[in-house]
XYZ file of N, CA, C and O in Angstrom:
732
model
N 10.912 -9.387 23.855
C 10.830 -9.955 22.397
C 11.464 -9.069 20.860
O 11.685 -8.148 21.046
N 12.335 -10.004 20.347
C 13.182 -9.379 19.290
C 12.221 -8.947 17.983
O 11.413 -9.484 17.528
N 12.651 -7.908 17.408
C 12.072 -7.443 15.983
C 12.911 -7.443 15.234
O 14.516 -7.414 15.446
N 12.481 -7.460 13.914
C 13.498 -7.603 12.815
C 13.003 -6.185 11.890
O 12.468 -6.268 11.028
N 13.701 -5.005 12.070
C 13.396 -3.647 11.181
C 13.707 -3.983 9.806
O 13.215 -3.195 9.086
N 15.160 -4.381 9.662
C 15.399 -4.501 8.001
C 14.347 -5.136 7.494
O 13.942 -5.001 6.409
N 13.997 -6.729 7.832
C 12.776 -7.278 7.409
C 11.919 -6.361 7.390
O 11.318 -6.705 6.071
N 11.408 -5.871 8.439
C 10.380 -5.076 7.936
C 10.021 -4.102 7.100
O 9.043 -4.131 6.063
N 11.068 -3.482 7.032
C 11.121 -2.299 6.021
C 11.491 -2.896 4.686
O 10.625 -2.569 3.813
N 12.123 -4.036 4.609
C 12.163 -4.836 3.381
C 10.979 -4.960 2.356
O 10.709 -4.886 1.379
N 10.229 -5.999 3.570
C 9.024 -6.402 3.044
C 8.029 -5.352 2.840
O 7.158 -5.545 1.600
N 8.125 -4.052 3.323
C 7.200 -3.027 3.161
C 7.488 -2.560 1.631
O 6.454 -2.104 0.892
N 8.872 -2.231 1.259
C 9.371 -2.136 -0.074
C 9.160 -3.081 -1.333
O 8.557 -2.837 -2.172
N 8.768 -4.528 -0.811
C 8.465 -5.407 -1.537
C 6.771 -5.421 -1.790
O 6.699 -5.190 -2.989
N 5.982 -4.731 -0.753
C 4.677 -4.638 -0.743
C 4.497 -3.701 -1.670
O 3.839 -3.585 -2.630
N 5.652 -2.323 -1.793
C 5.099 -1.288 -2.750
C 5.563 -1.553 -3.961
O 4.953 -1.102 -5.000
N 6.409 -2.165 -4.168
C 7.325 -2.846 -5.420
C 5.719 -3.123 -5.937
O 5.802 -3.070 -7.468
N 5.331 -4.268 -5.571
C 4.393 -5.297 -5.992
C 3.124 -4.300 -6.725
O 2.413 -4.690 -7.649
N 2.997 -3.452 -5.755
C 1.543 -2.449 -6.005
C 1.977 -1.460 -7.373
O 1.059 -1.424 -7.905
N 3.334 -1.065 -7.225
C 3.597 -0.386 -8.604
C 3.678 -1.269 -9.590
O 2.904 -0.815 -10.809
N 3.770 -2.171 -9.713
C 3.651 -3.329 -10.971
C 2.671 -3.336 -11.356
O 2.300 -3.376 -12.315
N 1.541 -3.397 -10.569
C 0.305 -3.854 -10.716
C -0.381 -2.427 -11.514
O -0.697 -2.293 -12.397
N 0.118 -1.233 -11.142
C -0.116 0.227 -11.731
C 0.294 0.467 -12.706
O -0.457 0.627 -13.814
N 2.016 -0.398 -12.763
C 2.334 -0.294 -14.184
C 1.825 -1.121 -15.409
O 1.587 -0.752 -16.398
N 1.438 -2.067 -14.849
C 0.614 -3.378 -15.970
C -0.829 -2.589 -16.180
O -1.016 -2.778 -17.383
N -1.296 -1.854 -15.425
C -2.670 -1.545 -15.857
C -2.503 0.067 -16.609
O -3.288 0.539 -17.650
N -1.039 0.496 -16.812
C -1.154 1.748 -17.556
C 0.046 1.260 -18.751
O 0.535 2.239 -19.423
N 0.274 0.148 -19.063
C 0.757 -0.547 -20.151
C 0.693 0.289 -21.520
O 1.215 0.049 -22.225
N -0.648 0.585 -21.340
C -1.240 1.111 -22.910
C -0.702 2.818 -23.081
O -0.830 3.355 -24.325
N -0.170 2.915 -21.906
C 0.494 4.652 -21.984
C 1.851 4.452 -22.121
O 2.656 3.683 -21.511
N 2.400 4.753 -23.707
C 3.819 4.250 -24.170
C 4.968 4.625 -22.794
O 4.797 6.139 -22.435
N 5.678 3.944 -22.898
C 6.771 4.201 -21.607
C 6.565 4.472 -20.298
O 7.380 3.763 -19.545
N 5.226 5.051 -20.171
C 5.048 5.130 -18.800
C 5.018 3.858 -17.924
O 5.351 3.603 -16.829
N 3.952 2.963 -18.600
C 3.317 1.928 -17.827
C 4.553 0.988 -17.428
O 5.093 0.428 -16.422
N 5.613 0.606 -18.581
C 6.903 -0.280 -18.407
C 7.846 0.358 -17.399
O 8.310 -0.070 -16.698
N 7.607 1.759 -17.547
C 8.717 2.159 -16.464
C 8.371 2.224 -15.339
O 9.037 1.855 -14.185
N 6.942 2.326 -14.736
C 6.402 2.076 -13.559
C 6.725 0.422 -12.853
O 6.881 -0.211 -12.093
N 6.555 -0.880 -13.916
C 6.538 -2.205 -13.669
C 8.117 -2.085 -13.412
O 8.787 -2.873 -12.513
N 9.028 -1.501 -14.122
C 10.735 -1.469 -13.846
C 10.935 -0.954 -12.482
O 11.423 -1.513 -11.786
N 10.282 -0.028 -12.396
C 10.498 0.530 -10.850
C 9.937 -0.304 -9.860
O 10.875 -0.663 -8.943
N 8.925 -0.967 -9.954
C 8.111 -1.811 -9.003
C 8.969 -3.109 -8.829
O 9.598 -3.466 -7.356
N 9.708 -3.210 -9.744
C 10.884 -4.704 -9.926
C 12.163 -4.227 -9.226
O 12.261 -4.973 -8.192
N 12.347 -2.940 -9.142
C 13.780 -2.538 -8.480
C 13.338 -2.302 -6.982
O 14.034 -2.963 -6.308
N 11.957 -1.948 -6.894
C 11.426 -1.665 -5.278
C 11.824 -2.852 -4.829
O 12.209 -3.287 -3.476
N 11.131 -4.043 -5.427
C 11.175 -5.255 -4.853
C 12.431 -6.176 -4.479
O 12.599 -6.658 -3.411
N 13.786 -5.912 -5.300
C 14.894 -6.318 -5.326
C 15.610 -5.688 -4.248
O 16.263 -6.127 -3.184
N 15.383 -4.646 -3.954
C 15.918 -3.490 -2.851
C 14.994 -4.069 -1.683
O 16.246 -4.229 -0.584
N 13.945 -4.195 -1.785
C 13.494 -4.352 -0.390
C 13.750 -5.827 -0.121
O 14.220 -6.232 1.169
N 13.934 -7.096 -0.981
C 14.680 -8.238 -0.286
C 16.068 -7.981 -0.357
O 16.539 -8.639 1.087
N 16.934 -7.339 -0.638
C 18.103 -7.243 -0.191
C 18.196 -6.349 1.378
O 19.117 -6.828 1.908
N 17.391 -5.696 1.426
C 17.232 -4.815 2.614
C 16.958 -6.090 3.725
O 17.199 -5.775 5.096
N 15.594 -6.552 3.377
C 15.389 -7.663 4.485
C 16.410 -8.872 4.360
O 16.306 -9.549 5.769
N 17.563 -8.813 3.545
C 18.495 -9.945 4.207
C 19.108 -9.428 5.202
O 20.036 -10.260 5.350
N 19.263 -8.309 5.615
C 20.009 -7.823 6.502
C 19.725 -8.553 7.904
O 20.882 -8.625 8.971
N 18.580 -8.871 7.999
C 17.972 -9.320 8.946
C 18.278 -11.129 9.115
O 18.240 -11.650 10.038
N 17.794 -11.404 8.041
C 17.810 -12.965 7.600
C 18.355 -13.038 6.504
O 17.841 -12.981 5.249
N 19.513 -13.984 6.079
C 20.177 -14.314 5.259
C 19.303 -15.163 4.017
O 19.850 -14.945 2.813
N 18.667 -15.857 4.514
C 17.821 -16.547 3.608
C 16.599 -15.653 2.663
O 16.466 -16.216 1.507
N 16.683 -14.343 2.734
C 16.284 -13.886 1.657
C 17.088 -13.551 0.854
O 16.407 -12.876 -0.670
N 17.936 -13.685 0.429
C 19.020 -13.840 -0.406
C 18.888 -14.738 -1.459
O 19.022 -14.347 -2.484
N 18.266 -15.760 -1.010
C 17.823 -17.303 -1.784
C 16.946 -16.520 -2.741
O 16.582 -16.735 -3.887
N 15.907 -15.829 -2.033
C 14.334 -15.341 -2.893
C 15.308 -14.364 -3.906
O 14.681 -14.609 -5.089
N 16.098 -13.294 -3.326
C 16.697 -12.316 -4.135
C 17.607 -12.776 -5.549
O 17.309 -12.646 -6.704
N 18.281 -14.144 -5.551
C 18.897 -14.891 -6.410
C 17.958 -15.294 -7.204
O 18.166 -15.456 -8.814
N 16.797 -15.919 -7.085
C 15.979 -16.411 -7.786
C 15.122 -15.362 -8.533
O 14.950 -15.572 -10.015
N 15.149 -14.424 -8.050
C 14.644 -13.128 -8.794
C 15.409 -12.537 -9.975
O 15.315 -12.298 -11.111
N 16.874 -12.769 -9.497
C 17.605 -11.958 -10.326
C 17.939 -12.780 -11.480
O 18.090 -12.733 -12.709
N 18.044 -14.122 -11.083
C 18.256 -15.117 -12.401
C 16.509 -15.097 -13.602
O 16.920 -15.332 -14.969
N 15.328 -15.074 -12.678
C 14.646 -14.823 -13.262
C 14.576 -13.727 -14.252
O 14.033 -13.827 -15.262
N 15.324 -12.824 -14.159
C 15.163 -11.219 -14.706
C 16.309 -11.798 -15.818
O 15.860 -11.209 -17.044
N 17.480 -12.634 -15.497
C 18.041 -12.686 -16.678
C 17.466 -13.382 -17.677
O 17.756 -13.632 -18.851
N 16.909 -14.805 -17.574
C 15.784 -15.473 -18.430
C 14.948 -14.647 -18.951
O 14.809 -14.809 -20.389
N 14.518 -13.922 -18.487
C 13.648 -12.979 -19.192
C 13.853 -12.120 -20.014
O 13.490 -11.885 -21.303
N 14.987 -11.451 -19.869
C 16.083 -10.932 -21.020
C 16.238 -12.025 -22.123
O 16.133 -11.387 -23.512
N 16.572 -13.024 -21.692
C 16.779 -13.949 -22.860
C 15.884 -14.115 -23.689
O 15.898 -14.084 -25.081
N 14.523 -14.578 -23.134
C 13.313 -14.544 -23.867
C 12.924 -13.301 -24.768
O 12.667 -13.731 -26.133
N 13.417 -12.360 -24.295
C 13.176 -11.288 -25.585
C 13.802 -11.040 -26.804
O 13.542 -10.488 -27.713
N 14.806 -11.958 -26.697
C 15.820 -12.200 -27.607
C 15.600 -13.393 -28.719
O 16.322 -13.478 -29.720
N 14.633 -14.365 -28.439
C 14.311 -15.330 -28.689
C 13.112 -15.225 -29.668
O 12.176 -14.510 -29.707
N 13.105 -16.134 -30.788
C 11.685 -16.510 -31.483
C 10.762 -17.247 -30.621
O 11.055 -18.000 -29.955
N 9.642 -16.816 -31.452
C 8.478 -17.911 -30.026
C 8.846 -19.138 -30.427
O 9.106 -19.399 -31.888
N 8.939 -20.090 -29.526
C 8.804 -21.533 -30.159
C 9.343 -22.107 -28.804
O 9.152 -21.782 -27.790
N 9.517 -23.497 -28.990
C 9.989 -24.431 -27.557
C 10.761 -23.885 -26.631
O 10.800 -24.063 -25.709
N 11.849 -23.382 -27.196
C 13.190 -22.800 -26.259
C 12.509 -21.774 -25.469
O 12.662 -21.783 -24.236
N 11.563 -20.662 -26.200
C 10.961 -19.560 -25.355
C 9.992 -20.002 -24.443
O 10.034 -19.871 -23.435
N 9.204 -21.270 -24.723
C 8.390 -21.638 -23.958
C 8.867 -22.143 -22.726
O 8.429 -22.309 -21.785
N 9.966 -23.139 -22.954
C 10.659 -23.675 -21.973
C 11.216 -22.711 -20.703
O 11.232 -22.839 -19.306
N 11.955 -21.679 -21.387
C 12.395 -20.582 -20.650
C 11.417 -20.006 -19.812
O 11.567 -19.477 -18.889
N 9.865 -19.711 -20.603
C 9.017 -19.190 -19.628
C 8.592 -19.970 -18.520
O 8.099 -19.482 -17.454
N 8.753 -21.406 -18.701
C 8.017 -22.228 -17.335
C 9.303 -22.196 -16.783
O 9.099 -21.804 -15.287
N 10.522 -21.750 -17.040
C 11.745 -21.706 -16.139
C 11.485 -20.285 -15.096
O 11.686 -20.342 -14.020
N 10.930 -19.223 -15.720
C 10.547 -17.858 -15.215
C 9.579 -18.244 -14.113
O 9.554 -17.686 -12.760
N 8.479 -18.875 -14.473
C 7.393 -19.382 -13.512
C 7.931 -20.107 -12.301
O 7.644 -19.799 -11.250
N 8.799 -21.005 -12.699
C 9.446 -21.770 -11.316
C 10.187 -21.175 -10.770
O 10.155 -21.023 -9.479
N 11.134 -20.078 -10.957
C 11.991 -19.164 -10.558
C 11.126 -17.985 -9.448
O 11.181 -18.045 -8.209
N 10.095 -17.979 -10.179
C 9.123 -16.581 -9.386
C 8.362 -17.447 -8.256
O 8.260 -16.859 -6.809
N 7.910 -18.903 -8.415
C 7.375 -19.570 -7.257
C 8.257 -19.771 -6.209
O 7.743 -19.549 -4.967
N 9.407 -20.336 -6.600
C 10.594 -20.609 -5.712
C 10.708 -19.233 -4.899
O 11.104 -19.630 -3.401
N 10.831 -17.944 -5.512
C 11.066 -16.605 -4.609
C 9.834 -16.544 -4.034
O 10.069 -16.161 -2.314
N 8.414 -16.794 -3.979
C 7.237 -16.263 -3.382
C 7.606 -17.553 -2.003
O 7.555 -17.335 -0.902
N 8.251 -18.834 -2.307
C 7.977 -19.934 -1.085
C 8.986 -19.335 -0.479
O 8.998 -19.712 0.858
N 10.209 -18.586 -0.660
C 11.605 -18.120 0.245
C 11.282 -17.293 1.227
O 11.276 -17.412 2.051
N 10.414 -16.229 0.330
C 9.854 -15.221 0.924
C 8.868 -15.555 2.176
O 8.964 -15.122 3.301
N 8.155 -16.211 1.857
C 7.132 -16.500 2.710
C 7.555 -17.656 3.836
O 6.974 -17.295 5.234
N 8.563 -18.778 3.457
C 8.973 -19.407 4.347
C 9.880 -18.511 5.453
O 10.020 -18.868 6.667
N 10.975 -18.014 4.956
C 11.602 -17.121 5.898
C 10.826 -15.951 6.722
O 11.305 -15.832 7.828
N 9.711 -15.227 5.883
C 9.266 -14.188 6.750
C 8.292 -15.147 7.951
O 8.027 -14.672 9.289
N 7.516 -16.278 7.445
C 6.850 -16.888 8.591
C 7.832 -17.604 9.555
O 7.290 -17.640 11.093
N 9.197 -17.843 9.524
C 10.132 -18.183 10.796
C 10.645 -16.910 11.448
O 10.022 -17.076 12.495
N 10.339 -15.721 10.865
C 10.607 -14.759 11.765
C 9.857 -14.664 12.672
O 9.822 -13.771 14.168
N 8.019 -14.322 11.845
C 6.921 -14.116 12.572
C 7.031 -15.035 13.886
O 6.368 -14.789 14.772
N 7.338 -16.536 13.638
C 6.974 -17.606 14.558
C 8.286 -16.916 15.788
O 7.694 -17.094 17.206
N 9.494 -16.562 15.431
C 10.389 -15.968 16.492
C 10.100 -15.016 17.316
O 10.379 -15.094 18.589
N 8.792 -14.371 16.961
C 8.620 -12.690 17.848
C 7.353 -13.358 18.219
O 6.318 -12.754 18.648
N 6.934 -14.434 18.158
C 5.511 -14.963 18.699
C 4.228 -14.968 17.858
O 3.032 -14.934 18.704
N 4.221 -14.687 16.686
C 2.901 -13.970 16.199
C 2.958 -15.484 15.209
O 2.827 -15.454 13.805
N 2.282 -16.306 15.580
C 2.178 -17.555 15.084
C 0.753 -17.679 14.009
O 0.630 -18.270 13.222
N -0.124 -16.800 14.392
C -1.283 -16.778 13.000
C -0.652 -16.286 11.840
O -1.091 -16.721 10.597
N -0.078 -15.169 11.963
C 0.167 -14.598 10.841
C 1.323 -15.152 10.013
O 1.315 -15.412 8.797
N 2.258 -15.980 10.890
C 3.051 -17.186 10.325
C 2.481 -18.418 9.691
O 2.398 -18.739 8.006
N 1.624 -18.487 10.130
C 0.020 -19.764 9.308
C -0.241 -19.293 8.041
O -0.465 -20.120 7.091
N -0.486 -17.872 7.953
C -0.985 -17.360 6.751
C 0.372 -17.775 5.454
O -0.143 -17.587 4.687
N 1.487 -17.357 6.040
C 2.726 -17.512 4.968
C 2.333 -18.923 4.318
O 2.551 -19.165 3.029
N 2.383 -20.124 5.302
C 2.174 -21.171 4.579
C 0.995 -21.597 3.850
O 0.881 -22.563 2.820
N -0.035 -20.549 4.061
C -1.255 -20.927 3.230
C -1.243 -20.408 1.592
O -1.094 -20.760 0.602
N -0.446 -18.984 2.009
C 0.179 -18.471 0.745
C 0.903 -19.479 -0.320
O 0.750 -19.626 -1.578
N 1.730 -20.331 0.320
C 2.650 -21.129 -0.164
C 1.975 -22.172 -1.193
O 2.101 -22.507 -2.366
N 1.113 -22.788 -0.067
C 0.238 -23.951 -0.561
C -0.784 -23.299 -2.057
O -0.607 -24.016 -2.964
N -1.346 -22.143 -1.967
C -2.250 -21.773 -2.957
C -1.089 -21.663 -4.073
O -1.411 -22.142 -5.272
N -0.354 -20.749 -3.890
C 0.594 -20.847 -4.797
C 1.249 -21.580 -5.720
O 1.370 -21.920 -7.090
N 1.654 -22.744 -5.039
C 2.282 -24.012 -5.411
C 1.073 -24.852 -6.415
O 1.226 -25.322 -7.655
N -0.045 -24.880 -5.919
C -0.997 -25.565 -6.344
C -1.561 -24.765 -7.696
O -1.771 -25.242 -8.835
N -1.308 -23.396 -7.781
C -1.954 -22.509 -9.043
C -0.917 -22.375 -9.908
O -1.009 -23.136 -11.492
N 0.442 -22.833 -9.515
C 1.481 -23.230 -10.599
C 1.693 -24.259 -11.171
O 1.858 -24.512 -12.209
N 1.402 -25.339 -10.326
C 1.254 -26.846 -10.999
C -0.002 -26.985 -11.943
O 0.288 -27.126 -12.849
N -0.909 -26.601 -11.438
C -2.311 -26.507 -12.270
C -2.037 -25.489 -13.439
O -2.234 -25.986 -14.801
N -1.704 -24.489 -13.444
C -1.156 -23.663 -14.447
C -0.231 -23.996 -15.691
O -0.573 -23.903 -16.837
N 1.039 -24.562 -15.041
C 1.833 -25.357 -16.012
C 1.011 -26.311 -16.575
O 1.411 -26.572 -17.746
N 0.535 -27.422 -16.011
C -0.291 -28.705 -16.742
C -1.210 -28.166 -17.745
O -1.282 -28.768 -18.628
N -2.004 -27.156 -17.591
C -2.760 -26.401 -18.559
C -2.103 -26.176 -19.838
O -2.657 -26.107 -21.061
N -0.896 -25.523 -19.602
C -0.128 -25.236 -20.566
C 0.234 -25.840 -21.410
O 0.375 -26.074 -22.866
N 0.639 -27.170 -20.930
C 1.080 -28.145 -21.586
C 0.128 -29.050 -22.338
O 0.055 -29.194 -23.340
N -1.304 -29.479 -21.521
C -2.150 -29.765 -21.957
C -2.915 -28.910 -23.031
O -3.672 -29.620 -24.047
N -2.942 -27.664 -23.140
C -3.212 -26.803 -24.024
C -3.159 -27.438 -25.482
O -3.481 -26.566 -26.205
N -1.420 -27.901 -25.903
C -1.329 -27.889 -27.250
C -1.976 -29.264 -27.633
O -1.757 -29.642 -28.979
N -2.753 -30.277 -26.877
C -3.353 -31.429 -27.125
C -4.492 -31.111 -27.942
O -5.665 -30.681 -26.827
N -5.056 -31.470 -29.268
C -6.662 -31.120 -29.550
C -7.613 -31.737 -28.535
O -7.129 -32.660 -28.143
N -8.675 -31.026 -28.535
C -10.061 -31.556 -27.446
C -9.533 -31.247 -25.884
O -10.113 -30.749 -25.280
N -8.504 -31.729 -25.754
C -8.029 -31.712 -24.327
C -7.543 -30.121 -23.914
O -7.942 -29.776 -22.942
N -7.127 -29.358 -24.938
C -6.809 -28.101 -24.816
C -8.197 -27.346 -24.232
O -8.154 -26.146 -23.428
N -9.348 -27.505 -25.029
C -10.930 -26.825 -24.229
C -10.954 -27.263 -22.554
O -11.073 -25.959 -22.259
N -10.835 -28.266 -22.357
C -10.983 -28.336 -20.589
C -9.531 -27.498 -20.091
O -9.601 -27.101 -19.239
N -8.338 -27.832 -20.915
C -7.086 -27.098 -20.211
C -7.601 -25.538 -19.838
O -7.396 -25.132 -19.017
N -8.144 -25.244 -21.470
C -8.645 -23.812 -21.278
C -9.260 -23.187 -19.953
O -9.179 -22.024 -19.471
N -10.319 -23.852 -19.740
C -11.715 -23.836 -18.845
C -10.707 -24.113 -17.450
O -10.701 -22.983 -16.314
N -9.983 -24.985 -17.140
C -9.272 -25.134 -15.940
C -8.223 -24.120 -15.426
O -8.231 -23.704 -14.327
N -7.452 -23.856 -16.946
C -6.728 -22.710 -16.532
C -7.320 -21.101 -16.127
O -6.781 -20.522 -15.741
N -8.397 -21.264 -16.614
C -9.277 -19.950 -16.140
C -9.490 -19.660 -14.498
O -9.554 -18.767 -13.904
N -10.083 -21.093 -14.275
C -10.029 -21.069 -12.538
C -8.823 -20.849 -11.845
O -8.629 -20.495 -10.777
N -7.824 -21.850 -12.290
C -6.442 -21.747 -11.851
C -6.097 -20.157 -11.681
O -5.335 -19.782 -10.863
N -6.368 -19.352 -12.790
C -6.076 -17.906 -12.747
C -6.705 -17.055 -11.972
O -6.034 -16.042 -11.209
N -8.172 -17.254 -12.010
C -8.946 -16.935 -10.590
C -8.107 -17.143 -9.170
O -7.884 -16.401 -8.304
N -7.483 -18.336 -8.896
C -7.254 -18.631 -8.035
C -5.785 -18.218 -7.325
O -5.571 -17.590 -6.498
N -5.311 -17.919 -8.483
C -3.905 -17.274 -8.526
C -4.147 -15.735 -7.980
O -2.950 -15.250 -7.389
N -5.010 -14.982 -8.506
C -5.114 -13.583 -8.251
C -5.576 -13.612 -6.706
O -5.271 -12.965 -6.074
N -6.618 -14.819 -6.143
C -6.680 -14.853 -5.123
C -5.281 -15.003 -3.840
O -5.092 -14.047 -2.809
N -4.437 -15.733 -4.520
C -3.465 -15.746 -4.103
C -2.201 -14.708 -4.194
O -1.898 -14.740 -2.740
N -1.914 -14.397 -5.063
C -1.499 -13.126 -5.302
C -2.148 -11.816 -4.094
O -1.224 -11.187 -3.222
N -3.372 -11.747 -3.891
C -3.634 -10.665 -2.879
C -3.299 -11.092 -1.190
O -2.888 -10.390 -0.526
N -3.530 -12.452 -1.443
C -3.257 -13.032 -0.088
C -1.488 -12.608 0.207
O -1.257 -12.829 1.563
N -0.806 -13.167 -0.810
C 0.826 -12.261 -0.784
C 1.064 -11.156 -0.390
O 1.410 -10.877 0.807
N 0.382 -10.353 -1.213
C 0.379 -8.737 -0.582
C -0.051 -8.556 0.649
O 0.385 -7.451 1.439
N -1.075 -9.236 0.846
C -1.866 -8.859 2.714
C -0.695 -9.518 3.338
O -0.323 -8.991 4.577
N -0.179 -10.522 3.174
C 0.811 -11.259 3.886
C 2.386 -10.093 4.300
O 2.651 -9.817 5.186
N 2.574 -9.787 3.114
C 3.952 -9.103 2.933
C 3.314 -7.447 3.823
O 4.043 -7.314 4.440
N 2.372 -6.801 3.904
C 2.044 -5.640 4.521
C 1.802 -5.868 5.892
O 2.490 -5.493 6.545
N 0.897 -7.235 6.176
C 0.610 -6.892 7.491
C 2.450 -7.880 8.468
O 2.491 -7.613 9.424
N 3.110 -8.444 7.646
C 4.074 -9.416 8.112
C 5.165 -7.920 8.178
O 5.795 -7.722 9.122
N 5.339 -6.817 7.310
C 5.815 -5.448 7.532
C 5.801 -4.636 9.080
O 6.546 -4.189 9.446
N 4.270 -4.995 9.403
C 4.213 -4.165 10.633
C 4.174 -5.275 11.802
O 4.680 -4.478 12.748
N 4.114 -6.371 11.721
C 4.451 -7.414 12.593
C 5.734 -7.163 13.223
O 6.354 -7.398 14.214
N 6.736 -7.349 12.102
C 8.340 -7.547 12.587
C 8.667 -5.869 12.773
O 9.976 -5.897 13.087
N 7.874 -4.826 12.261
C 8.793 -3.589 12.603
C 9.054 -3.828 14.737
O 8.081 -4.253 15.192
């Protein structure tokens, strides 16, 4: 049975990067510390994707989505709040979704090739949950500007945020389990 050590190490780095990002967000109230930890987590995730791409070039597509998302986020930082900034935020959400889809799809294919179909299926579950949450979240954002409908959209977005949190935890578990299974 063939193993994918670079993909395994890359996924492990991605997992650690995601954990660092969570810690950084929790410490964002500490001047500079939280921001630096979030940046370190992002760098670790990019390095992980690059490393994983040594075993499967499809990880480079996810890396491209993340790189474009970083550039768009920097652009947003220079814009005044408004329609353009909102549209670019939607673009970043879509790019992040595409990156997760690409990582899960590529990893699932590698897991299938090593005979771990159970874990491979977990990747498609993560994809489905992420897509549904992203679509619902974006729809709620658009509907949130319409009077009266915005109340319902706000309630639905709370449910979608909880589902997205569950999806994120599943994604983290998928990254961690896959890094072990592919080693």
